[in-house]
């Protein structure tokens, strides 16, 4: 008699003969049932974690909507929705295949890109696919807030597809695929340890943050941020406050909530007897880093303002973004560091965010939601923190090896020269920044050269909601818009419509358009 689980090879087969004791049969059935139950629990929890990560899209949308002016809210929220839609298509077509296609966990061969599983063909783990799709969508959404209030819809769709379909998957393959050149899951990892990025400080956040830096460098600042209407440089940059602090706070809490799926869900992919403990540890470390970073950023900014202006002000913006900075930083090591290290990571993350936010202003780079200091700087710090604080015990639980721990633990062992993990982390940072630089910076320059990147100045002045979504009726809702801009926008739309109807290009003079308009009116009168 032969008994076994027939579902996708799960379980073991037991060979029994008619004289075997009944207890052996029961033991075999229980063993297979236990394996099936664990697989079922893993799949269900992974789908739930993916749902939490996907819910972060709502957090990004609320945060971005609160940070922009009323005249751009609808446009900003639509772009967040399109991130989720575009990423699903790109990841279905090629993204997953480039990331994990043909992965062989038992092979020591290193590959640059996946070559199978296009269109989800032969993907036998849909929960795994869904989980990583949610990650790819999050990476693209990071860029959305940075470019708010001035980016064209065409450009947004183009870069979102390129990022999730090509640039991001190659980074995933290198770091999370067991055959990737930097992967800690590899049979033969780099320098015996590989790059450790437990839940994506580098893969997701650094990738999105560096992309946002290059994008805003090419796109330029919002009108009136660093220059006046005549184009003269302002001595002091003008703050452009968002219209709703309540939406920003709602978005922050939603993101914090979704981060438990981000970090604890990643522990489910470890798939060993320590999975539950690692998931709980990741949640604890995420909570500690977020709380410490938020408080640090708030009070460090308070101290800075008191020293420089003589007025101590509690600024909500720094508390919210500091919290997110702490979450970004701890994401890379939430499963491999002890709670005390998460506290240190969060403390430094709050300071890094504060410095990075002011550094951007000095460089005259306009980031509408401070995504660059939150995600880029603290994505880097999160990877470096792993190289400093990764615990040998936690590394063994995750990757089955602990010979090259974080540098602080190496010093404690008397092996101060063992910087293998820290060096691997630095190589990973250089790889991510270099890969994004090679593809995304030229791509943004090309978009700008084609005239597809920056919105028309008049469209920016009246608001992208009116320009792309709502028609002229929305203009009455925004009392801050100069009536002259409204009149000019109406005239521009009239001329644009006449050009389209008469097959003319953008260089056609306004006098010619006026003549056509007059002829059209005369013909209409004759018909009447």
Coordinates of C-alpha atoms in Angstrom, one line a residue:
X1 CA 0.0 0.0 0.0
X2 CA 1.3 3.5 -0.9
X3 CA 0.0 6.7 0.6
X4 CA 0.9 10.3 -0.2
X5 CA -0.3 13.8 -0.9
X6 CA -1.1 14.3 -4.6
X7 CA -1.2 18.1 -4.6
X8 CA 1.8 19.6 -6.4
X9 CA 4.2 17.1 -4.8
X10 CA 3.6 18.3 -1.3
X11 CA 4.2 15.8 1.4
X12 CA 5.9 12.4 1.4
X13 CA 5.0 8.9 0.3
X14 CA 4.9 6.0 2.8
X15 CA 5.3 2.4 1.6
X16 CA 3.2 0.0 3.6
X17 CA 2.5 -3.7 3.3
X18 CA -0.5 -5.6 4.6
X19 CA 1.3 -6.7 7.7
X20 CA 2.4 -3.3 8.9
X21 CA 0.9 -1.9 12.0
X22 CA -2.0 0.5 11.7
X23 CA -0.1 3.1 13.8
X24 CA 2.4 3.5 11.0
X25 CA -0.3 4.4 8.6
X26 CA -1.8 6.9 11.0
X27 CA 1.7 8.4 11.5
X28 CA 2.2 8.8 7.8
X29 CA -1.2 10.4 7.3
X30 CA -0.6 12.9 10.1
X31 CA 2.8 13.8 8.7
X32 CA 1.4 14.6 5.3
X33 CA -1.5 16.5 6.8
X34 CA 0.9 18.6 8.8
X35 CA 2.9 19.5 5.7
X36 CA -0.3 20.4 3.8
X37 CA -1.5 22.6 6.7
X38 CA 1.8 24.5 6.9
X39 CA 1.7 25.1 3.1
X40 CA -1.9 26.3 3.4
X41 CA -1.1 28.6 6.3
X42 CA 1.9 30.0 4.4
X43 CA -0.1 30.7 1.3
X44 CA -3.0 32.4 3.1
X45 CA -0.7 34.5 5.3
X46 CA 1.4 35.5 2.2
X47 CA -1.8 36.7 0.4
X48 CA -2.8 38.6 3.6
X49 CA 0.7 40.2 3.8
X50 CA 0.4 41.1 0.1
X51 CA -3.0 42.7 0.8
X52 CA -1.4 44.8 3.6
X53 CA 1.3 46.0 1.3
X54 CA -1.2 46.8 -1.4
X55 CA -3.2 48.8 1.1
X56 CA -0.1 51.0 1.4
X57 CA -1.1 52.4 -2.0
X58 CA -4.0 54.1 -0.2
X59 CA -1.5 55.5 2.3
X60 CA 0.7 56.8 -0.4
X61 CA -2.4 58.3 -2.1
X62 CA -3.6 60.1 1.1
X63 CA -0.1 61.3 1.9
X64 CA 0.5 62.8 -1.6
X65 CA -3.0 64.3 -1.7
X66 CA -2.5 66.0 1.6
X67 CA 0.9 67.4 0.5
X68 CA -0.3 69.0 -2.7
X69 CA -2.5 72.0 -3.3
X70 CA -6.2 71.5 -3.9
X71 CA -5.9 72.2 -7.6
X72 CA -3.7 69.0 -8.0
X73 CA -5.4 66.5 -5.7
X74 CA -7.3 64.5 -8.3
X75 CA -4.3 64.3 -10.6
X76 CA -2.1 63.0 -7.8
X77 CA -4.5 60.4 -6.7
X78 CA -5.0 59.1 -10.2
X79 CA -1.3 58.7 -10.7
X80 CA -1.2 56.6 -7.5
X81 CA -4.0 54.4 -8.9
X82 CA -2.2 54.0 -12.2
X83 CA 0.9 52.8 -10.4
X84 CA -1.0 49.8 -9.1
X85 CA -2.6 49.2 -12.5
X86 CA 0.5 49.6 -14.5
X87 CA 2.7 47.5 -12.2
X88 CA 0.2 44.6 -12.4
X89 CA 0.5 44.6 -16.2
X90 CA 4.2 45.0 -16.3
X91 CA 4.9 42.4 -13.6
X92 CA 2.5 39.9 -15.3
X93 CA 4.1 40.3 -18.7
X94 CA 7.8 40.4 -17.9
X95 CA 8.6 41.8 -14.4
X96 CA 8.2 38.5 -12.5
X97 CA 10.0 36.5 -15.2
X98 CA 13.0 38.9 -15.1
X99 CA 13.0 38.7 -11.3
X100 CA 12.5 35.0 -10.5
X101 CA 12.1 33.2 -13.8
X102 CA 13.7 29.7 -13.8
X103 CA 15.2 30.1 -10.3
X104 CA 17.0 27.0 -9.0
X105 CA 17.7 27.2 -5.3
X106 CA 20.2 24.3 -5.5
X107 CA 22.4 25.8 -8.2
X108 CA 25.5 27.8 -7.5
X109 CA 25.3 29.3 -11.0
X110 CA 25.0 33.1 -11.1
X111 CA 22.6 34.7 -13.6
X112 CA 21.8 38.3 -14.5
X113 CA 18.2 38.0 -15.5
X114 CA 15.4 35.4 -15.4
X115 CA 14.4 33.9 -18.7
X116 CA 11.2 31.9 -18.0
X117 CA 7.7 32.4 -16.5
X118 CA 6.7 35.2 -18.8
X119 CA 2.9 35.9 -18.7
X120 CA 2.9 33.8 -15.4
X121 CA 3.4 30.7 -17.5
X122 CA 4.2 27.7 -15.2
X123 CA 4.1 29.8 -12.1
X124 CA 3.0 27.3 -9.4
X125 CA 3.1 29.7 -6.5
X126 CA 0.6 32.5 -7.2
X127 CA 0.9 33.8 -3.6
X128 CA 4.6 34.4 -4.1
X129 CA 3.8 36.3 -7.3
X130 CA 1.2 38.4 -5.7
X131 CA 3.5 39.3 -2.8
X132 CA 6.3 40.5 -5.1
X133 CA 3.8 42.4 -7.3
X134 CA 2.8 44.5 -4.3
X135 CA 6.5 45.3 -3.7
X136 CA 7.0 46.4 -7.3
X137 CA 4.0 48.7 -7.1
X138 CA 5.3 50.3 -3.9
X139 CA 8.6 51.0 -5.5
X140 CA 7.0 52.9 -8.4
X141 CA 4.7 54.9 -6.1
X142 CA 7.6 56.4 -4.2
X143 CA 8.4 58.5 -7.2
X144 CA 4.8 59.8 -7.5
X145 CA 4.9 62.2 -4.7
X146 CA 8.3 63.7 -5.6
X147 CA 7.0 64.8 -9.1
X148 CA 3.6 66.0 -7.9
X149 CA 2.0 69.1 -9.3
X150 CA 4.1 69.4 -12.5
X151 CA 4.6 66.0 -14.3
X152 CA 2.6 65.1 -17.4
X153 CA 0.4 62.0 -17.5
X154 CA 2.2 60.5 -20.5
X155 CA 5.6 60.7 -18.7
X156 CA 4.2 59.2 -15.6
X157 CA 2.8 56.2 -17.4
X158 CA 6.0 55.7 -19.3
X159 CA 8.5 55.7 -16.4
X160 CA 6.2 53.6 -14.2
X161 CA 6.1 50.8 -16.7
X162 CA 9.9 51.0 -17.4
X163 CA 10.7 51.0 -13.7
X164 CA 8.4 48.0 -12.7
X165 CA 9.0 46.1 -15.9
X166 CA 12.7 46.4 -16.3
X167 CA 14.8 48.4 -13.8
X168 CA 13.3 47.1 -10.6
X169 CA 13.1 43.4 -11.6
X170 CA 16.9 43.3 -12.4
X171 CA 17.6 44.6 -8.9
X172 CA 15.3 42.0 -7.4
X173 CA 17.0 39.2 -9.4
X174 CA 20.5 40.3 -8.2
X175 CA 19.5 40.5 -4.5
X176 CA 16.6 38.2 -3.8
X177 CA 16.9 35.5 -6.4
X178 CA 19.0 32.6 -5.1
X179 CA 21.0 32.8 -8.3
X180 CA 21.6 36.5 -8.2
X181 CA 25.1 38.0 -8.1
X182 CA 24.6 39.6 -4.7
X183 CA 22.0 37.2 -3.1
X184 CA 22.4 36.1 0.5
X185 CA 20.2 33.1 -0.5
X186 CA 22.8 31.8 -2.9
X187 CA 24.5 28.5 -2.5
X188 CA 27.8 30.4 -2.9
X189 CA 27.1 34.0 -1.8
X190 CA 29.4 36.9 -2.3
X191 CA 32.3 36.8 0.2
X192 CA 30.5 34.0 2.0
X193 CA 27.6 36.1 3.2
X194 CA 26.0 38.0 0.3
X195 CA 24.0 41.2 0.5
X196 CA 21.3 41.0 3.2
X197 CA 18.2 43.0 2.5
X198 CA 15.5 41.3 4.6
X199 CA 12.4 43.2 3.3
X200 CA 13.7 45.8 0.8
X201 CA 15.4 48.9 2.2
X202 CA 17.6 48.7 -0.9
X203 CA 15.5 46.7 -3.4
X204 CA 12.3 48.8 -2.9
X205 CA 13.1 52.0 -1.2
X206 CA 16.6 52.9 -2.4
X207 CA 15.5 52.0 -5.9
X208 CA 12.5 54.3 -5.7
X209 CA 14.3 57.1 -3.9
X210 CA 17.2 57.2 -6.4
X211 CA 14.8 57.2 -9.3
X212 CA 12.9 60.1 -7.6
X213 CA 16.2 62.1 -7.3
X214 CA 17.1 61.8 -11.0
X215 CA 13.5 62.5 -12.0
X216 CA 13.2 65.8 -10.0
X217 CA 16.7 66.8 -11.1
X218 CA 15.6 66.7 -14.7
X219 CA 12.0 67.9 -14.2
X220 CA 12.8 71.0 -12.2
X221 CA 11.0 72.6 -9.2
X222 CA 7.4 73.8 -9.0
X223 CA 6.8 77.3 -10.2
X224 CA 7.5 79.8 -7.4
X225 CA 9.4 77.4 -5.2
X226 CA 12.9 78.7 -5.9
X227 CA 12.4 81.4 -8.6
X228 CA 9.9 84.3 -9.0
X229 CA 7.6 84.7 -12.0
X230 CA 10.4 86.4 -14.0
X231 CA 12.7 83.5 -13.4
X232 CA 15.0 85.3 -10.9
X233 CA 16.4 83.1 -8.2
X234 CA 14.9 83.8 -4.8
X235 CA 17.2 84.4 -1.8
X236 CA 14.9 82.2 0.4
X237 CA 12.9 79.3 -1.1
X238 CA 9.1 79.6 -0.8
X239 CA 7.4 76.9 1.2
X240 CA 4.4 75.4 -0.7
X241 CA 2.3 73.8 2.0
X242 CA -0.1 71.0 1.3
X243 CA -3.8 71.6 1.7
X244 CA -4.6 69.0 4.3
X245 CA -2.5 67.9 7.3
X246 CA -5.3 65.4 8.2
X247 CA -4.8 63.5 4.9
X248 CA -1.1 63.4 5.5
X249 CA -1.5 62.0 9.0
X250 CA -4.1 59.4 7.7
X251 CA -1.6 58.4 5.0
X252 CA 1.2 58.0 7.5
X253 CA -0.8 55.7 9.8
X254 CA -2.0 53.6 6.8
X255 CA 1.6 53.2 5.7
X256 CA 2.8 52.2 9.1
X257 CA 0.0 49.7 9.3
X258 CA 0.8 48.3 5.9
X259 CA 4.5 48.0 6.8
X260 CA 3.7 45.1 9.0
X261 CA 2.8 43.2 5.9
X262 CA 5.9 44.5 4.2
X263 CA 8.4 43.4 7.0
X264 CA 6.7 40.5 8.8
X265 CA 5.4 39.1 5.5
X266 CA 8.9 38.8 4.2
X267 CA 9.7 36.3 7.0
X268 CA 7.1 33.9 5.4
X269 CA 9.5 33.5 2.5
X270 CA 12.2 32.1 4.8
X271 CA 10.1 29.0 5.1
X272 CA 11.8 27.2 8.1
X273 CA 11.0 26.4 11.7
X274 CA 11.9 30.0 12.7
X275 CA 9.4 31.7 10.5
X276 CA 7.0 32.7 13.2
X277 CA 9.7 34.1 15.5
X278 CA 11.2 36.1 12.6
X279 CA 7.8 37.5 11.7
X280 CA 7.2 38.6 15.2
X281 CA 10.7 40.1 15.5
X282 CA 10.3 42.0 12.3
X283 CA 7.1 43.5 13.6
X284 CA 8.6 44.5 17.0
X285 CA 11.7 46.1 15.3
X286 CA 9.5 48.0 12.8
X287 CA 7.5 49.4 15.7
X288 CA 10.5 50.5 17.7
X289 CA 12.4 52.1 14.7
X290 CA 9.3 54.0 13.6
X291 CA 8.5 55.4 17.0
X292 CA 12.1 56.4 17.8
X293 CA 12.6 58.0 14.4
X294 CA 9.4 60.0 14.6
X295 CA 10.3 61.4 18.1
X296 CA 13.9 62.0 17.1
X297 CA 13.0 64.0 14.0
X298 CA 10.3 66.0 15.8
X299 CA 12.6 67.1 18.7
X300 CA 15.8 67.5 16.6
X301 CA 13.9 69.9 14.4
X302 CA 12.5 71.7 17.5
X303 CA 16.0 72.1 18.8
X304 CA 17.3 73.3 15.4
X305 CA 14.6 75.9 15.0
X306 CA 15.1 77.2 18.6
X307 CA 18.8 77.6 17.9
X308 CA 18.5 79.2 14.5
X309 CA 15.3 81.3 14.8
X310 CA 14.8 81.6 18.6
X311 CA 11.3 80.1 18.2
X312 CA 10.6 76.5 19.2
X313 CA 7.9 75.0 17.0
X314 CA 6.5 71.4 16.9
X315 CA 6.2 70.7 13.1
X316 CA 4.0 67.8 12.3
X317 CA 5.7 67.2 9.0
X318 CA 8.9 66.1 10.6
X319 CA 7.2 63.8 13.0
X320 CA 5.3 62.0 10.2
X321 CA 8.2 61.7 7.7
X322 CA 10.6 60.8 10.5
X323 CA 8.3 57.9 11.4
X324 CA 8.4 56.7 7.7
X325 CA 12.1 57.2 7.6
X326 CA 12.5 54.8 10.6
X327 CA 10.4 52.2 8.9
X328 CA 12.4 52.5 5.7
X329 CA 15.7 52.1 7.5
X330 CA 14.7 49.1 9.6
X331 CA 13.1 47.3 6.6
X332 CA 16.5 46.0 5.5
X333 CA 17.4 44.3 8.7
X334 CA 14.1 43.9 10.7
X335 CA 14.6 40.1 10.8
X336 CA 18.3 40.0 11.4
X337 CA 18.9 42.6 14.1
X338 CA 18.0 42.7 17.8
X339 CA 15.5 45.2 19.2
X340 CA 18.2 47.4 20.6
X341 CA 19.7 47.8 17.2
X342 CA 16.3 48.7 15.8
X343 CA 16.2 51.6 18.3
X344 CA 19.6 52.8 17.2
X345 CA 18.6 52.5 13.5
X346 CA 15.5 54.5 14.1
X347 CA 17.4 57.2 16.0
X348 CA 19.9 57.7 13.2
X349 CA 17.1 57.5 10.6
X350 CA 15.3 60.5 12.2
X351 CA 18.5 62.6 12.0
X352 CA 19.2 61.5 8.4
X353 CA 15.8 62.5 7.3
X354 CA 16.1 65.9 9.0
X355 CA 19.5 66.6 7.4
X356 CA 18.3 65.2 4.0
X357 CA 15.3 67.4 3.8
X358 CA 17.3 70.5 4.3
X359 CA 20.0 69.2 2.0
X360 CA 17.5 69.1 -0.8
X361 CA 16.5 72.7 -0.3
X362 CA 20.1 73.8 -0.4
X363 CA 20.6 72.0 -3.7
X364 CA 17.4 73.6 -5.0
X365 CA 15.7 70.3 -5.7
X366 CA 12.0 70.3 -5.2
X367 CA 10.5 67.1 -3.6
X368 CA 6.8 67.7 -2.8
X369 CA 6.6 64.9 -0.2
X370 CA 10.3 64.6 0.9
X371 CA 10.4 61.1 -0.6
X372 CA 14.1 61.4 -1.4
X373 CA 15.4 61.9 2.2
X374 CA 12.8 59.3 3.5
X375 CA 13.4 56.6 1.0
X376 CA 16.8 57.2 -0.7
X377 CA 19.0 58.3 2.3
X378 CA 17.4 56.0 4.8
X379 CA 17.3 53.1 2.3
X380 CA 21.1 53.5 2.2
X381 CA 21.3 53.8 5.9
X382 CA 19.2 50.7 6.4
X383 CA 21.6 48.6 4.4
X384 CA 24.6 50.0 6.2
X385 CA 22.9 49.3 9.5
X386 CA 22.6 45.6 8.6
X387 CA 26.3 45.6 7.9
X388 CA 26.9 47.0 11.4
X389 CA 24.3 45.4 13.6
X390 CA 23.2 42.0 12.0
X391 CA 23.2 39.4 14.8
X392 CA 24.9 36.0 14.2
X393 CA 22.0 34.2 15.8
X394 CA 19.4 36.0 13.6
X395 CA 21.5 35.5 10.5
X396 CA 21.6 31.7 11.2
X397 CA 17.8 31.6 11.7
X398 CA 17.3 33.4 8.3
X399 CA 20.1 32.1 6.0
X400 CA 21.6 29.1 7.8
X401 CA 25.0 30.8 8.3
X402 CA 26.5 33.2 10.8
X403 CA 30.2 33.2 10.0
X404 CA 30.2 36.9 8.9
X405 CA 27.9 38.9 11.2
X406 CA 27.5 42.7 11.5
X407 CA 30.8 44.5 12.1
X408 CA 30.0 45.3 15.7
X409 CA 29.5 41.6 16.5
X410 CA 32.7 40.8 14.6
X411 CA 34.6 43.3 16.9
X412 CA 33.0 41.6 19.9
X413 CA 34.3 38.3 18.6
X414 CA 37.8 39.8 18.3
X415 CA 37.5 39.8 14.5
X416 CA 37.6 43.5 13.8
X417 CA 38.9 42.9 10.3
X418 CA 35.8 40.9 9.4
X419 CA 33.8 43.5 7.4
X420 CA 32.5 41.0 4.8
X421 CA 28.9 41.8 5.4
X422 CA 29.4 45.5 5.6
X423 CA 31.3 45.5 2.3
X424 CA 28.7 43.4 0.6
X425 CA 26.1 46.0 1.7
X426 CA 28.1 48.8 0.3
X427 CA 28.5 46.9 -3.0
X428 CA 24.7 46.5 -3.1
X429 CA 24.2 50.2 -2.6
X430 CA 26.6 51.0 -5.5
X431 CA 24.9 48.4 -7.7
X432 CA 21.4 49.8 -7.1
X433 CA 22.4 53.4 -7.6
X434 CA 24.5 52.6 -10.7
X435 CA 21.8 50.5 -12.3
X436 CA 19.1 53.2 -11.8
X437 CA 21.5 55.8 -13.1
X438 CA 22.4 53.9 -16.3
X439 CA 18.7 53.5 -17.3
X440 CA 16.4 56.0 -15.6
X441 CA 18.5 59.2 -15.9
X442 CA 18.8 58.9 -19.7
X443 CA 15.2 58.0 -19.9
X444 CA 14.1 61.1 -18.0
X445 CA 16.4 63.2 -20.2
X446 CA 14.8 61.7 -23.3
X447 CA 11.3 62.3 -22.0
X448 CA 12.2 66.0 -21.3
X449 CA 13.8 66.3 -24.8
X450 CA 10.6 65.0 -26.3
X451 CA 8.5 67.5 -24.4
X452 CA 6.6 64.8 -22.6
X453 CA 7.9 65.3 -19.1
X454 CA 7.0 68.7 -17.7
X455 CA 3.5 70.0 -17.8
X456 CA 2.8 73.2 -19.7
X457 CA 3.4 76.3 -17.5
X458 CA -0.2 77.5 -17.9
X459 CA -1.5 74.0 -17.0
X460 CA 0.6 74.1 -13.9
X461 CA -0.7 77.5 -12.9
X462 CA -4.4 76.6 -13.2
X463 CA -3.8 73.1 -11.8
X464 CA -3.4 69.6 -13.2
X465 CA -6.9 68.7 -12.1
X466 CA -8.4 71.2 -14.5
X467 CA -5.8 70.5 -17.2
X468 CA -6.3 66.8 -17.3
X469 CA -9.5 65.7 -15.5
X470 CA -12.2 68.1 -14.6
X471 CA -12.8 70.8 -17.3
X472 CA -13.1 74.5 -16.6
X473 CA -15.9 74.1 -14.0
X474 CA -13.3 73.1 -11.4
X475 CA -11.6 76.5 -11.6
X476 CA -14.2 78.2 -9.5
X477 CA -13.2 76.0 -6.5
X478 CA -9.7 77.5 -6.3
X479 CA -9.9 81.1 -5.3
X480 CA -6.1 81.4 -5.3
X481 CA -5.9 81.1 -9.1
X482 CA -5.4 84.4 -10.8
X483 CA -8.4 85.1 -13.1
X484 CA -6.0 86.1 -15.8
X485 CA -4.6 82.6 -15.8
X486 CA -8.1 81.2 -16.2
X487 CA -8.7 83.4 -19.2
X488 CA -5.4 82.5 -20.8
X489 CA -6.1 78.8 -20.2
X490 CA -9.5 79.0 -21.9
X491 CA -7.9 80.7 -24.9
X492 CA -5.1 78.1 -25.1
X493 CA -7.7 75.3 -25.0
X494 CA -9.7 77.0 -27.8
X495 CA -6.7 77.4 -30.0
X496 CA -5.6 73.8 -29.3
X497 CA -9.0 72.5 -30.3
X498 CA -9.0 74.4 -33.6
X499 CA -5.5 73.1 -34.4
X500 CA -6.7 69.5 -33.9
X501 CA -9.9 70.0 -36.0
X502 CA -7.9 71.6 -38.8
X503 CA -4.9 69.3 -38.7
X504 CA -2.4 72.0 -37.9
X505 CA 0.7 71.8 -35.8
X506 CA 1.7 73.7 -32.7
X507 CA 3.6 76.3 -34.7
X508 CA 0.5 77.6 -36.4
X509 CA 0.2 81.4 -35.6
X510 CA -2.7 82.7 -33.5
X511 CA -3.7 85.0 -36.4
X512 CA -4.3 82.1 -38.6
X513 CA -6.4 80.4 -35.9
X514 CA -8.4 83.6 -35.4
X515 CA -9.2 83.7 -39.1
X516 CA -10.4 80.1 -39.1
X517 CA -12.5 80.9 -36.0
X518 CA -14.1 83.9 -37.8
X519 CA -14.8 81.8 -40.9
X520 CA -16.4 79.1 -38.8
X521 CA -18.6 81.7 -37.2
X522 CA -19.6 83.2 -40.6
X523 CA -20.4 79.7 -41.9
X524 CA -22.6 79.0 -38.9
X525 CA -24.5 82.3 -39.4
X526 CA -25.1 81.5 -43.1
X527 CA -26.4 78.1 -42.2
X528 CA -28.8 79.6 -39.7

